[in-house]
JSON list of C-alpha atoms in Angstrom, two decimals:
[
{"chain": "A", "resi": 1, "resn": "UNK", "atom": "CA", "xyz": [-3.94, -8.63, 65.36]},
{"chain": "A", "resi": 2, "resn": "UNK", "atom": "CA", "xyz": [-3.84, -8.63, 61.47]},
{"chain": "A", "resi": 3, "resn": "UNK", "atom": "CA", "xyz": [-3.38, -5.85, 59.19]},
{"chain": "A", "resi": 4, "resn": "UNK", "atom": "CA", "xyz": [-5.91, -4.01, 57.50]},
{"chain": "A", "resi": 5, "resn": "UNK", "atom": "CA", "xyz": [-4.35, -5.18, 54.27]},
{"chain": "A", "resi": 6, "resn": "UNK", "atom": "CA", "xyz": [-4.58, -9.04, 55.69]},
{"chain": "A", "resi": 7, "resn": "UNK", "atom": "CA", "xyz": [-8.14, -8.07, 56.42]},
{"chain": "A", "resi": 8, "resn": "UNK", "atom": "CA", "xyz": [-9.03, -6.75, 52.86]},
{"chain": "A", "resi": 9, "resn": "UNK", "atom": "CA", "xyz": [-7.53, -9.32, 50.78]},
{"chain": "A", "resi": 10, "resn": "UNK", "atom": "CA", "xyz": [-8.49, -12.27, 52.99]},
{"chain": "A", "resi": 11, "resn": "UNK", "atom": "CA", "xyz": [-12.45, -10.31, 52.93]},
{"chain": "A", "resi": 12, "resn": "UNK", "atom": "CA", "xyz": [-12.42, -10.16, 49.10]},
{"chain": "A", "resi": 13, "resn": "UNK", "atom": "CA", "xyz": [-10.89, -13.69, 48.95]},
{"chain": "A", "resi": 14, "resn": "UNK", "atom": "CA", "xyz": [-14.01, -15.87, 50.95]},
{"chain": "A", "resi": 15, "resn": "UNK", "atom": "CA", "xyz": [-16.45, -13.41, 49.10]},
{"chain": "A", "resi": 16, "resn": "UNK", "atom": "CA", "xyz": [-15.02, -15.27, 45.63]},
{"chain": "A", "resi": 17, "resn": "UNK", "atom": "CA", "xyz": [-15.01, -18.61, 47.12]},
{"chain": "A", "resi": 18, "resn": "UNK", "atom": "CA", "xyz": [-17.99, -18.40, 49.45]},
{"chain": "A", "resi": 19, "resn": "UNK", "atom": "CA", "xyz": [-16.41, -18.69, 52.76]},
{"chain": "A", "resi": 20, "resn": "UNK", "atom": "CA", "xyz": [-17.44, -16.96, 55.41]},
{"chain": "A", "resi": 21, "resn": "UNK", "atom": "CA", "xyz": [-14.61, -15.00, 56.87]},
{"chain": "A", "resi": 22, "resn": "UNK", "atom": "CA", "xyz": [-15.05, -14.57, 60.13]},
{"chain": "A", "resi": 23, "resn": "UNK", "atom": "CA", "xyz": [-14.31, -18.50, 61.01]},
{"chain": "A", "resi": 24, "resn": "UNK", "atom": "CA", "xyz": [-11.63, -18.61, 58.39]},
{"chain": "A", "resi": 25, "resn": "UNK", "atom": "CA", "xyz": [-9.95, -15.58, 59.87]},
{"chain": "A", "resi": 26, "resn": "UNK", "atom": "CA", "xyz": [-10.22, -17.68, 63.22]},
{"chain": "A", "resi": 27, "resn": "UNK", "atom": "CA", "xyz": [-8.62, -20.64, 61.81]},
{"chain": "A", "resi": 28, "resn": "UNK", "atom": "CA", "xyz": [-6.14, -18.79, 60.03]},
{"chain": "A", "resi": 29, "resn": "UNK", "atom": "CA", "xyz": [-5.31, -17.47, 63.52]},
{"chain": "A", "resi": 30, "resn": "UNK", "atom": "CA", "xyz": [-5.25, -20.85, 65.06]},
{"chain": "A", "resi": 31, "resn": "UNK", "atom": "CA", "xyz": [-2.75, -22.08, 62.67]},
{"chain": "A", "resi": 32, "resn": "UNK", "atom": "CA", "xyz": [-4.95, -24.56, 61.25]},
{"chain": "A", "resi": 33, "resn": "UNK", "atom": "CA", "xyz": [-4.70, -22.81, 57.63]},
{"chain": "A", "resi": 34, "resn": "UNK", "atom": "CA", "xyz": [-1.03, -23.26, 56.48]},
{"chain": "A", "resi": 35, "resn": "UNK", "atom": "CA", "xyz": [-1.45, -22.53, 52.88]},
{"chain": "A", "resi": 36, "resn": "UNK", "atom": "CA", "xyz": [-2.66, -19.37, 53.14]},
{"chain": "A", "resi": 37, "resn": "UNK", "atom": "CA", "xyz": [-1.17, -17.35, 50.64]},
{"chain": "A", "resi": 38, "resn": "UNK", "atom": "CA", "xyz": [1.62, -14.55, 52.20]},
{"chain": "A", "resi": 39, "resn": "UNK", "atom": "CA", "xyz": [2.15, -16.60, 55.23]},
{"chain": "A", "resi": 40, "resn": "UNK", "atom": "CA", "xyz": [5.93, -17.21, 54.26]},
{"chain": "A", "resi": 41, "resn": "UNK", "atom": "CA", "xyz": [8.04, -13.97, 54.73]},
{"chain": "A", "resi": 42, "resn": "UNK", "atom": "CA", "xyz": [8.23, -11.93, 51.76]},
{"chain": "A", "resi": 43, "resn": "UNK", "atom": "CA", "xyz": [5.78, -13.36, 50.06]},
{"chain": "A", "resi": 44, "resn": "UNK", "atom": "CA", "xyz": [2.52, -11.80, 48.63]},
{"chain": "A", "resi": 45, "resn": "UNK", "atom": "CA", "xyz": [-1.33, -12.29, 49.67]},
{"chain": "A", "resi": 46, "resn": "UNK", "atom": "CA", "xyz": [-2.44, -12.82, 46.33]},
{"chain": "A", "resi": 47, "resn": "UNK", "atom": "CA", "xyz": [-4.98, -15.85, 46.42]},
{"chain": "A", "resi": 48, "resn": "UNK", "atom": "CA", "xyz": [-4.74, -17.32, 42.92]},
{"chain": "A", "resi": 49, "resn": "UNK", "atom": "CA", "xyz": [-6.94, -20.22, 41.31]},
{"chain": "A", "resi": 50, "resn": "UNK", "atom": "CA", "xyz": [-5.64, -23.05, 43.10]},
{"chain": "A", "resi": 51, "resn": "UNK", "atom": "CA", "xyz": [-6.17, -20.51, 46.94]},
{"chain": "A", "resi": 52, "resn": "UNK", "atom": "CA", "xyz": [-9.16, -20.19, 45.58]},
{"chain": "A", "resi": 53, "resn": "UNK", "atom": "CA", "xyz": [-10.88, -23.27, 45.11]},
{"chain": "A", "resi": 54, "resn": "UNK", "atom": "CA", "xyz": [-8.93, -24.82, 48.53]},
{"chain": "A", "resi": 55, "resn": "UNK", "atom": "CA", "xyz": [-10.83, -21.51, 50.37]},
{"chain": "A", "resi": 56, "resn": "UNK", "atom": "CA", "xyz": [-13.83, -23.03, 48.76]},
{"chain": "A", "resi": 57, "resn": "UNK", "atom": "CA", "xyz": [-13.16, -26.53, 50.04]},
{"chain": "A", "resi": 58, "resn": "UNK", "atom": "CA", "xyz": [-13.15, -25.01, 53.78]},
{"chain": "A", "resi": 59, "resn": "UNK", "atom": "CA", "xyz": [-16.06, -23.06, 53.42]},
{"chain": "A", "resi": 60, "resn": "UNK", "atom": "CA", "xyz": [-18.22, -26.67, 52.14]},
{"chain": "A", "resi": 61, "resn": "UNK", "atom": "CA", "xyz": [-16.49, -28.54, 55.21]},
{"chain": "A", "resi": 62, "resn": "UNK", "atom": "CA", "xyz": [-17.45, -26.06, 57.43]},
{"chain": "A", "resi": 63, "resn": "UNK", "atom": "CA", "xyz": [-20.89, -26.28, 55.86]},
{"chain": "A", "resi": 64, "resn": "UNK", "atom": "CA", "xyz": [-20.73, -30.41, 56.15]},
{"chain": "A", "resi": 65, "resn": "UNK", "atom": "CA", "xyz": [-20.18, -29.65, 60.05]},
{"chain": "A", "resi": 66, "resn": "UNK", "atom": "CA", "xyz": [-16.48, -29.95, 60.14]},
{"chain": "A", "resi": 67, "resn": "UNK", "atom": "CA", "xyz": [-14.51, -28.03, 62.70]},
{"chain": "A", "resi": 68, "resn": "UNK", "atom": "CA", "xyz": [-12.51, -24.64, 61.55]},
{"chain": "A", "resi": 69, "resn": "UNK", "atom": "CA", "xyz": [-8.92, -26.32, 61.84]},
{"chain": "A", "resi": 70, "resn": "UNK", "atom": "CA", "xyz": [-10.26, -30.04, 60.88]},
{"chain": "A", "resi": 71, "resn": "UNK", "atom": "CA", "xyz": [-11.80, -27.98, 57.51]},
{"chain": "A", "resi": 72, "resn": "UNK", "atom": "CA", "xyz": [-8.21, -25.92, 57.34]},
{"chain": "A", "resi": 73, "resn": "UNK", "atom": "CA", "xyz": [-6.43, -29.69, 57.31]},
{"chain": "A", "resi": 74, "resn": "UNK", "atom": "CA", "xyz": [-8.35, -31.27, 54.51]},
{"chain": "A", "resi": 75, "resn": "UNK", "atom": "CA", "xyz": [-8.72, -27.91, 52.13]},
{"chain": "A", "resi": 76, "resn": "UNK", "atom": "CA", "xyz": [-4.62, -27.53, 51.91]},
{"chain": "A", "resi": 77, "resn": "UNK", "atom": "CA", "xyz": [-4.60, -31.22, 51.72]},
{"chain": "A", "resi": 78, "resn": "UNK", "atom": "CA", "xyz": [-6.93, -30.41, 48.66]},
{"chain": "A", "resi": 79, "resn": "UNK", "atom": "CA", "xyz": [-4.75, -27.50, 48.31]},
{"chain": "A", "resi": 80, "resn": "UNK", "atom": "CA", "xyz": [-1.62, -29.34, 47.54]},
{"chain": "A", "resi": 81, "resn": "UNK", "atom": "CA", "xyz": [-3.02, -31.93, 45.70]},
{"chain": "A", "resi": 82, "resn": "UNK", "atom": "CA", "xyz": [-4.18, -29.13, 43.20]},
{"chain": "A", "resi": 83, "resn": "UNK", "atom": "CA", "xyz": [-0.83, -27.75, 42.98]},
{"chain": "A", "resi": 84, "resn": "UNK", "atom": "CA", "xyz": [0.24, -31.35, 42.29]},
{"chain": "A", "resi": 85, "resn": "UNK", "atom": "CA", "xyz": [-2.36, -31.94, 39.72]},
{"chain": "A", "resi": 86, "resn": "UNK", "atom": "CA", "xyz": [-3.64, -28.81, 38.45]},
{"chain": "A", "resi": 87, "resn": "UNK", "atom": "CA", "xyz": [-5.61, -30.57, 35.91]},
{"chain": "A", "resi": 88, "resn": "UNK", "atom": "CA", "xyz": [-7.75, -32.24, 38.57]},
{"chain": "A", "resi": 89, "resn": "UNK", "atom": "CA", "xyz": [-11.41, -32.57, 37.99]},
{"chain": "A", "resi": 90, "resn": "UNK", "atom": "CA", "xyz": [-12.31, -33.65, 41.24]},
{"chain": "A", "resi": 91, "resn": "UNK", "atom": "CA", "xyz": [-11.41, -33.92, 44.85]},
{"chain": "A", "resi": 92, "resn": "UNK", "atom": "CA", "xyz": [-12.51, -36.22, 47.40]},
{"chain": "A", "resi": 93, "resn": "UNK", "atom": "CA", "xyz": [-12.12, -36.48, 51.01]},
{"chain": "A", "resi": 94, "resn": "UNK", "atom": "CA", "xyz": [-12.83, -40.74, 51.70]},
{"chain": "A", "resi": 95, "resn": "UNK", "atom": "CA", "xyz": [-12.55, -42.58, 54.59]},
{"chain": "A", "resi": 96, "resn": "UNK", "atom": "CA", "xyz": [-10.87, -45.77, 54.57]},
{"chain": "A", "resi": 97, "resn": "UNK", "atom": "CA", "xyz": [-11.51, -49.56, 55.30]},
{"chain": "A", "resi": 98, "resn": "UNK", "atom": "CA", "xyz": [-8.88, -48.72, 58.81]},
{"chain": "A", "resi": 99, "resn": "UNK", "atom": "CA", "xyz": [-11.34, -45.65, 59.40]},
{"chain": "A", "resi": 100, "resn": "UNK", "atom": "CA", "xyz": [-8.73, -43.06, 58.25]},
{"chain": "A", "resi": 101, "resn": "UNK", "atom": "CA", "xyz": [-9.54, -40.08, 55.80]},
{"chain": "A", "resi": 102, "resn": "UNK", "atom": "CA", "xyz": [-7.56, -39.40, 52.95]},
{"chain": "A", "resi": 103, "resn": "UNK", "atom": "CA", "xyz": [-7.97, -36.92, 50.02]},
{"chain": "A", "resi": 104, "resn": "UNK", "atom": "CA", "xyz": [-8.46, -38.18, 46.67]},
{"chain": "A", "resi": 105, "resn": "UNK", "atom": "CA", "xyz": [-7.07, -36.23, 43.71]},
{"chain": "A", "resi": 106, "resn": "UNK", "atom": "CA", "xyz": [-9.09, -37.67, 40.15]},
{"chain": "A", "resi": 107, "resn": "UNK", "atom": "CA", "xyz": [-8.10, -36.16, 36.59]},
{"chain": "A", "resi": 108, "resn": "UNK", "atom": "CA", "xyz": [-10.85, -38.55, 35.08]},
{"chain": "A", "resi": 109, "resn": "UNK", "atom": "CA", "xyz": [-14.22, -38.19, 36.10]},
{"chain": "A", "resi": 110, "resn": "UNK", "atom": "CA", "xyz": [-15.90, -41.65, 34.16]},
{"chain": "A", "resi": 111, "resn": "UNK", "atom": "CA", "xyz": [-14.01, -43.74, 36.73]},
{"chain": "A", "resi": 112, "resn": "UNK", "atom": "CA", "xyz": [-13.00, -41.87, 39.80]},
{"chain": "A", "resi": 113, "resn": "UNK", "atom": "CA", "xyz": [-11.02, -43.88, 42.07]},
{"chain": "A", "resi": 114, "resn": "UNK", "atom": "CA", "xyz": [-13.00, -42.61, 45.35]},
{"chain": "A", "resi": 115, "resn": "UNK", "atom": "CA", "xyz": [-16.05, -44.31, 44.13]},
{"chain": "A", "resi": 116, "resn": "UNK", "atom": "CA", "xyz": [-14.36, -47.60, 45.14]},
{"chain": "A", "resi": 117, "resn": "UNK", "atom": "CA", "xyz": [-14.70, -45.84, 48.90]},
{"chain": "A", "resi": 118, "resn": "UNK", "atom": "CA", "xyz": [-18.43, -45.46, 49.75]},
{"chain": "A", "resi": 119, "resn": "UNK", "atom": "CA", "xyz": [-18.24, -42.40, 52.20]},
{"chain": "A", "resi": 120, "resn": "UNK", "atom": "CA", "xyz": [-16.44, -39.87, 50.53]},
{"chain": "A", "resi": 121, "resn": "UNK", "atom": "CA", "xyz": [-17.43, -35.93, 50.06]},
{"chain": "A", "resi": 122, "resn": "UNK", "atom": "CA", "xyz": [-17.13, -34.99, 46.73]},
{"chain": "A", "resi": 123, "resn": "UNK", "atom": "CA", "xyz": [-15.69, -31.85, 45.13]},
{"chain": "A", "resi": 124, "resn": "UNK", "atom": "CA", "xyz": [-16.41, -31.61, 41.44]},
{"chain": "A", "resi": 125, "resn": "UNK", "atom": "CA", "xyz": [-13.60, -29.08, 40.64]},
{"chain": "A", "resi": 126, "resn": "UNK", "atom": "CA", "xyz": [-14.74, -27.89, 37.11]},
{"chain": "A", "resi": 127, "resn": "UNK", "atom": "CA", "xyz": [-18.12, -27.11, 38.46]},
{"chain": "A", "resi": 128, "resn": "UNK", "atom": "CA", "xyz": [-16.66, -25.28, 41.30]},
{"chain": "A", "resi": 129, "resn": "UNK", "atom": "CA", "xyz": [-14.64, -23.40, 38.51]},
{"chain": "A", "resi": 130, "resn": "UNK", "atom": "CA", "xyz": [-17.07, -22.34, 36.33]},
{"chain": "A", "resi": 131, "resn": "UNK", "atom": "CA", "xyz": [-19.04, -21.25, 39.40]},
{"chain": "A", "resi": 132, "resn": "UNK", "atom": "CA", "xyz": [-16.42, -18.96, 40.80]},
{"chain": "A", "resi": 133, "resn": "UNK", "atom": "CA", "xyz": [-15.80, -17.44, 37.07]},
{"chain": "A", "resi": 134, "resn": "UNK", "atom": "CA", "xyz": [-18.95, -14.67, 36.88]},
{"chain": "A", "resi": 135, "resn": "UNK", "atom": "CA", "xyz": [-17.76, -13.84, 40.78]},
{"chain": "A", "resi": 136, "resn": "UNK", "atom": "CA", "xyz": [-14.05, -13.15, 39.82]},
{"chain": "A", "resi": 137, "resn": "UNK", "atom": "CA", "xyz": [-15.19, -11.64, 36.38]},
{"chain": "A", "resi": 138, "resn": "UNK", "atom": "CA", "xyz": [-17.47, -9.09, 38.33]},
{"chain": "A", "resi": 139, "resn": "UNK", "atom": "CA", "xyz": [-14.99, -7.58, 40.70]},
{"chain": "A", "resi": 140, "resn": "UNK", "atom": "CA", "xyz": [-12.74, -6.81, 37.34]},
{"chain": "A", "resi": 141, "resn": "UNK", "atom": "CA", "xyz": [-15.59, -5.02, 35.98]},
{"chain": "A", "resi": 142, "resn": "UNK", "atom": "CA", "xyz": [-15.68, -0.83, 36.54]},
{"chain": "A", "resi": 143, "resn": "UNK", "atom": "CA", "xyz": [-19.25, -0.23, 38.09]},
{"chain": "A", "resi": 144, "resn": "UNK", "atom": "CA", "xyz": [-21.24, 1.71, 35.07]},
{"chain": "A", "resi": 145, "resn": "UNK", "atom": "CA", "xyz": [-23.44, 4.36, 35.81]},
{"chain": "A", "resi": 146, "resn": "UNK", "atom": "CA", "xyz": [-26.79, 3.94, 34.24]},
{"chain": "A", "resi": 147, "resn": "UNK", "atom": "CA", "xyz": [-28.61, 7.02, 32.61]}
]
């Protein structure tokens, strides 16, 4: 069973990035979410940028028809490569000539390297930031009582 305080920040988080948070919570619960923010002992649930836009990744591939823990794999594989490359403008997910998948971190979007792969889903990270940014902003924001 999770905390009340796992419950809140986890709710607020997939609100921001779109997720929906009963299936997360399940995959989260499954395992198949291991860069969940907090998980580590002494560490906080604070979801920052990077949590973010990887909670946004999961909530697309679960959208695309991918499977909770499949969608959990391939959004801290995006996760990671963010943390990597936190300059990235785009992210990937190709399959290969053997038939593999493999994520695809690009800083330069005139000649992405997944566009040599022709099946690929495509993240355009600074979209996907400036679309989170009024969310984020709005939560900051004291409600105002109109007269």
């Amino acid at each position: 069973m999770t905390s009340a305080r796992f419950d809140l920040a986890i709710a607020e988080a997939c609100r921001i990035a779109q997720a929906p948070f009963e299936e997360f919570v399940s995959t989260v619960m499954a395992g198949g979410y291991p860069c969940l923010p907090g998980v580590a002992p002494g560490t906080p649930r604070r979801f920052d940028e990077t949590d973010l836009l990887a909670l946004y990744i999961y909530g697309r591939l679960l959208a695309f028809g991918f499977g909770g823990l499949r969608a959990g794999e391939y959004a801290c594989r995006a996760h990671a490569g963010l943390r990597a490359e936190p300059r990235a403008q785009s992210i990937s997910i190709a399959l290969t000539s053997d038939g593999g998948k493999r994520v695809v971190i690009e800083q330069d979007l005139q000649r992405p390297a997944a566009a040599m792969l022709p099946e690929r889903i495509h993240f355009d990270i600074a979209a996907i930031r400036r679309q989170m940014q009024p969310i984020e902003r709005s939560t900051a924001e004291p409600a105002r009582r109109s007269r």
